[in-house]
mmCIF file of C-alpha atoms and ligand atoms in Angstrom:
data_model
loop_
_atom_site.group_PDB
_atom_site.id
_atom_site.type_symbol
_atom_site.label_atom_id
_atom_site.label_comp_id
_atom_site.label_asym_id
_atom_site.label_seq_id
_atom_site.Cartn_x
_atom_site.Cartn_y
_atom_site.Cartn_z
ATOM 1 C CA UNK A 1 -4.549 15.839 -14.227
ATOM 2 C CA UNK A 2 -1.563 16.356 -12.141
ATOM 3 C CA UNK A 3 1.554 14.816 -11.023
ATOM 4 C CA UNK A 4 1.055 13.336 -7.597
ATOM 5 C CA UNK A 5 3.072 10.613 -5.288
ATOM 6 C CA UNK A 6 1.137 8.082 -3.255
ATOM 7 C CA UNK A 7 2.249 5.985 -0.881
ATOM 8 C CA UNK A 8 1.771 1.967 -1.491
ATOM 9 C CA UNK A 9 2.901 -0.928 0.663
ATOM 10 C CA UNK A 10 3.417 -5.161 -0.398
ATOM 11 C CA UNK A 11 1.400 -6.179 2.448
ATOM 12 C CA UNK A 12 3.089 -9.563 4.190
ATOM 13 C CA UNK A 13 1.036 -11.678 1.900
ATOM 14 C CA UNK A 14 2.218 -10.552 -1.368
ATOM 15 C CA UNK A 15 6.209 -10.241 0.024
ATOM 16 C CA UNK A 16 5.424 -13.935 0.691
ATOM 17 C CA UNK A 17 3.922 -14.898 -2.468
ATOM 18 C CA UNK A 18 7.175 -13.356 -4.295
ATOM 19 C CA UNK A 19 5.088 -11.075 -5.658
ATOM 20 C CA UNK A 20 7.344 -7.797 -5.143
ATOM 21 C CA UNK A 21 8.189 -7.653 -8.878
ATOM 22 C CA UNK A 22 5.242 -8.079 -10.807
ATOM 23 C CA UNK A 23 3.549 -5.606 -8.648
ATOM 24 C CA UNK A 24 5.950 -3.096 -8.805
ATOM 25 C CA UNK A 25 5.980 -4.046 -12.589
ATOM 26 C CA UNK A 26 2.850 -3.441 -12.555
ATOM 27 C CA UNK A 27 2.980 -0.214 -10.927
ATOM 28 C CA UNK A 28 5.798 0.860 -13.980
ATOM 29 C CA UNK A 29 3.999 -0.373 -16.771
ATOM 30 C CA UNK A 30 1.373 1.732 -16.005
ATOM 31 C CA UNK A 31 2.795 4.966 -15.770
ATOM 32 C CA UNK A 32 3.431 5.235 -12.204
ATOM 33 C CA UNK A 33 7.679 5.655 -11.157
ATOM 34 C CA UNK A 34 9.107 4.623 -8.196
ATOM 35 C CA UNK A 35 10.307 7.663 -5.670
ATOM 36 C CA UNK A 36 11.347 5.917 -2.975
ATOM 37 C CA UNK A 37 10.806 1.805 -2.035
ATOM 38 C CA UNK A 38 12.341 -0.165 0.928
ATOM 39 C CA UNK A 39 11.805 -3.526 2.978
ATOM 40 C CA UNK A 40 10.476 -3.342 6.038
ATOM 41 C CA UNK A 41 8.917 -5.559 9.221
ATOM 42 C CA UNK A 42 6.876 -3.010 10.902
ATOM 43 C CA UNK A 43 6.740 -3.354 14.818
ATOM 44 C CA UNK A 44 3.282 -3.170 16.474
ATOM 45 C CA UNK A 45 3.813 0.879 16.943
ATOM 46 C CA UNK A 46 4.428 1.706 13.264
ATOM 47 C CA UNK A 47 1.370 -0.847 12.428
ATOM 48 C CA UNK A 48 -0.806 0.264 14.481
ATOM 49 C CA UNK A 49 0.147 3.709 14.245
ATOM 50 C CA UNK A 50 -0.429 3.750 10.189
ATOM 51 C CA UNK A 51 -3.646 2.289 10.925
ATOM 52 C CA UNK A 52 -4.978 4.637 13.551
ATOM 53 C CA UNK A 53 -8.026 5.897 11.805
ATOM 54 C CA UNK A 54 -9.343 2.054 12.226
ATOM 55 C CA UNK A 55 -8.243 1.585 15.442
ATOM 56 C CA UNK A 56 -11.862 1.785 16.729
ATOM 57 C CA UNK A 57 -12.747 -0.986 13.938
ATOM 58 C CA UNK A 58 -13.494 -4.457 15.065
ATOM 59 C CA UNK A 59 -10.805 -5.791 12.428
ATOM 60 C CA UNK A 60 -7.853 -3.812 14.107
ATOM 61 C CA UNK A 61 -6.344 -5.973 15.881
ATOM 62 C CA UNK A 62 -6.432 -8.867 13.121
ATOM 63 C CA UNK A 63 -5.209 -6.167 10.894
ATOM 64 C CA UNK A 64 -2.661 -5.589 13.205
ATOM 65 C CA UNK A 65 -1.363 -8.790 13.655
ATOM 66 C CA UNK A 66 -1.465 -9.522 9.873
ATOM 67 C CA UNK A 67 0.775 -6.378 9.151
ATOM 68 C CA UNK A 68 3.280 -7.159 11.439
ATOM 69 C CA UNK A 69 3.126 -11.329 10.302
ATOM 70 C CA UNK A 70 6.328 -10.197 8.002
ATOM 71 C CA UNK A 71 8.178 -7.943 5.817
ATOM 72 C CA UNK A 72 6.282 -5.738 3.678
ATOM 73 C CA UNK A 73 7.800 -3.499 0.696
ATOM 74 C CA UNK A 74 6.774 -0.054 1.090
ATOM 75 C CA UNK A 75 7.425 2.691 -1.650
ATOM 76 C CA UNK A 76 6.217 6.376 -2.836
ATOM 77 C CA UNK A 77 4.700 5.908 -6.585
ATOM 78 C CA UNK A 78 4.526 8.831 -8.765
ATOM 79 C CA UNK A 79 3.069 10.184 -11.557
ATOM 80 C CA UNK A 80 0.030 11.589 -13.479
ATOM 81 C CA UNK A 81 -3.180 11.120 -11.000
ATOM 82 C CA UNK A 82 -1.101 8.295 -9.301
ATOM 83 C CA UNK A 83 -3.469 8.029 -6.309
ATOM 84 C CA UNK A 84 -6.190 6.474 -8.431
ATOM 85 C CA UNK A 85 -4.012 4.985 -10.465
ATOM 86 C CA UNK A 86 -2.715 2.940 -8.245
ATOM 87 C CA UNK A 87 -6.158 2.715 -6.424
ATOM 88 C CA UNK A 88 -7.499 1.031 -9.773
ATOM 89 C CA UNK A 89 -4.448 -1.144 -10.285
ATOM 90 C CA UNK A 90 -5.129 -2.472 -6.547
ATOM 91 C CA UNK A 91 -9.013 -3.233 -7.543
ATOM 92 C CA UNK A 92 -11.295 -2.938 -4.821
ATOM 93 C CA UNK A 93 -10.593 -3.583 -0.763
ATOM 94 C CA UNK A 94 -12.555 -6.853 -0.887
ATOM 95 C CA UNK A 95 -11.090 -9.148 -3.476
ATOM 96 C CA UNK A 96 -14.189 -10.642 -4.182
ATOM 97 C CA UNK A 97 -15.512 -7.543 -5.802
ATOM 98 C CA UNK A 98 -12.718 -6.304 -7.342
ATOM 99 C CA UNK A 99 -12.024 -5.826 -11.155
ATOM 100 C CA UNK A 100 -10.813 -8.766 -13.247
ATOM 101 C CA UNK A 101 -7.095 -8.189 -13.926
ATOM 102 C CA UNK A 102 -6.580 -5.803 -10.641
ATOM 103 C CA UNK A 103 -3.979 -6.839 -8.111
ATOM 104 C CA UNK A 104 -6.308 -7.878 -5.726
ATOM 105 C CA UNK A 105 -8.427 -9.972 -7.795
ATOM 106 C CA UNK A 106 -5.585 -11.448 -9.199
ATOM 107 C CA UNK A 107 -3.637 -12.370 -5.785
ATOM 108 C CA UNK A 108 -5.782 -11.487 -2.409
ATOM 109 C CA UNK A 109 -7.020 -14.014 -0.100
ATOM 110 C CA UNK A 110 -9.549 -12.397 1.620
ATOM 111 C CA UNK A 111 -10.906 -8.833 2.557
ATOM 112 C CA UNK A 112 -8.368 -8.835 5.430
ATOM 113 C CA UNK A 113 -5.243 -10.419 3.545
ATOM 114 C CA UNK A 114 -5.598 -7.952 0.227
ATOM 115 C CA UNK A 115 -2.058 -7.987 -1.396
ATOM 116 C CA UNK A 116 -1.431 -4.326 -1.381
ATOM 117 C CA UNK A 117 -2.175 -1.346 0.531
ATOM 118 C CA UNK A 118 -2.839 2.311 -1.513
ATOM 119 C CA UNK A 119 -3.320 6.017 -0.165
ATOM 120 C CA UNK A 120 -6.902 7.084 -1.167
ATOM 121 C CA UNK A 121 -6.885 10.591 -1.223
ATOM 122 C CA UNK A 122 -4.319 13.680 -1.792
ATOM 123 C CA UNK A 123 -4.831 14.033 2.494
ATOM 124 C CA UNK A 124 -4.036 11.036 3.192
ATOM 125 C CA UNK A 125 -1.446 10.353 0.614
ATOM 126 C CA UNK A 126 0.623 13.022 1.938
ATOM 127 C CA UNK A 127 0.538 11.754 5.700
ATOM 128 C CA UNK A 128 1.192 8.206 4.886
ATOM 129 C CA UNK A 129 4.430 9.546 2.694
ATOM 130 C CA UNK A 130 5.705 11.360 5.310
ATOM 131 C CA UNK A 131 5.021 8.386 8.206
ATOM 132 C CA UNK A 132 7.542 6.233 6.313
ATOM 133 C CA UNK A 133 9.780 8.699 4.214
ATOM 134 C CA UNK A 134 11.976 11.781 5.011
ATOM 135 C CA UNK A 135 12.267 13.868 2.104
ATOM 136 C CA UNK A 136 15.738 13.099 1.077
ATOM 137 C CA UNK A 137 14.636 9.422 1.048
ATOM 138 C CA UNK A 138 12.775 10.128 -2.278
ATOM 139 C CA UNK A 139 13.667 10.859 -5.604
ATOM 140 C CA UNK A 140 11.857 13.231 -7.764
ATOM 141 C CA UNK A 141 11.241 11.181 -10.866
ATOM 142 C CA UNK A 142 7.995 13.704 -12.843
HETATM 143 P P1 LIG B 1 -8.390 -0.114 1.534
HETATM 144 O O1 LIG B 1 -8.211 1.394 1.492
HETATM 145 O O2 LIG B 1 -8.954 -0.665 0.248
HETATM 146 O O3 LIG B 1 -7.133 -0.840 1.967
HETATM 147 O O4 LIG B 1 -9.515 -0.427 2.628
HETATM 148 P P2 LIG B 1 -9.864 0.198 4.068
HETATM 149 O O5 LIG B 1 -9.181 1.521 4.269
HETATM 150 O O6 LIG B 1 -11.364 0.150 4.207
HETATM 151 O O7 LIG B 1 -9.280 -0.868 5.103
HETATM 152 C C1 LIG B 1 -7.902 -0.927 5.385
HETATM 153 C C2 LIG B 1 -7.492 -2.368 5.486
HETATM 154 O O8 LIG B 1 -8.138 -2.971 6.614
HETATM 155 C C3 LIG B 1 -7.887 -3.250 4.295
HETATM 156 O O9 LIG B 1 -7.030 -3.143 3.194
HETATM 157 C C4 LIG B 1 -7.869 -4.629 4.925
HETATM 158 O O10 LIG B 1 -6.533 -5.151 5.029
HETATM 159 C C5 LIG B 1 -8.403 -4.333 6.334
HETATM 160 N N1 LIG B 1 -9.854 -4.562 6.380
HETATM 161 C C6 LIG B 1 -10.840 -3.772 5.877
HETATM 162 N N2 LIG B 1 -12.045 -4.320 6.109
HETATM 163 C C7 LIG B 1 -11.818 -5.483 6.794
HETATM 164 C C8 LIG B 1 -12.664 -6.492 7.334
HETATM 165 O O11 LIG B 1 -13.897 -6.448 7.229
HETATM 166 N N3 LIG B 1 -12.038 -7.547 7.956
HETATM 167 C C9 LIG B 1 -10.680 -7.621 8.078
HETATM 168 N N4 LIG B 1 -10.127 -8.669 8.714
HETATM 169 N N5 LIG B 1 -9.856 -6.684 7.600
HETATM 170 C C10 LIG B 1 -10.410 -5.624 6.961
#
């Protein structure tokens, strides 16, 4: 066990839904603090620039266009193991499979429109943190 920070984003759909709230209160209730959270509508560059590592992915440009439909909330969670925290409080990318009382199952539309987006590993967690945060944006809350 150790204290890590992840980065998750409110995807357009669940901004939309008014769903900023219960998924952040989700996030708190389940031992994961906020760091660092803001709203954001993310140009084409900064989509398509998170999503890189897909960009040879037949979905991309969907995925593209869905991330930049409106705002989303992005913020750095923290706390024990908080990459697979959050990862299990998302449930899995396709809603269809995902665990009864996840996020996902609870509020996604589709494989494409999921609700929430999570870093899956320390890697990756650490990039995506940095592509939306400077340092001083963030609050140490462990
Ligand atoms: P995640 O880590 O659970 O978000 O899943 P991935 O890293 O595999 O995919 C990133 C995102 O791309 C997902 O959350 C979806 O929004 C989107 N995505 C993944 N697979 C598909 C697909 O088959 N079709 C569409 N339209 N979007 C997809």
């Amino acid at each position: 066990m150790s204290i890590q920070r992840t980065l998750s984003i409110i995807k357009p759909d669940g901004v939309a839904k008014n769903l900023v709230g219960e998924i952040l209160g989700r996030f708190e209730k389940n031992g994961l603090r906020i760091a660092g959270t803001r709203m954001q509508w993310l140009s084409q560059q900064e989509a398509e620039g998170f999503y890189a590592v897909h960009s040879e992915r037949p979905f991309f440009g969907e995925l593209v266009e869905y991330m930049t439909s409106g705002p989303v909330v992005i913020s750095v969670l923290e706390g024990e193991d908080a990459i697979s925290r959050n990862r299990e409080l998302m449930g899995a990318t396709n809603p269809a499979e995902a665990a009864p009382g996840t996020i996902r199952a609870d509020f996604a539309d589709s494989i494409g429109v999921n609700t929430v987006h999570g870093s899956d590993a320390e890697e990756t967690a650490a990039v995506e943190v940095a592509y939306f945060f400077r340092s001083t944006e963030l609050c140490a809350r462990g």
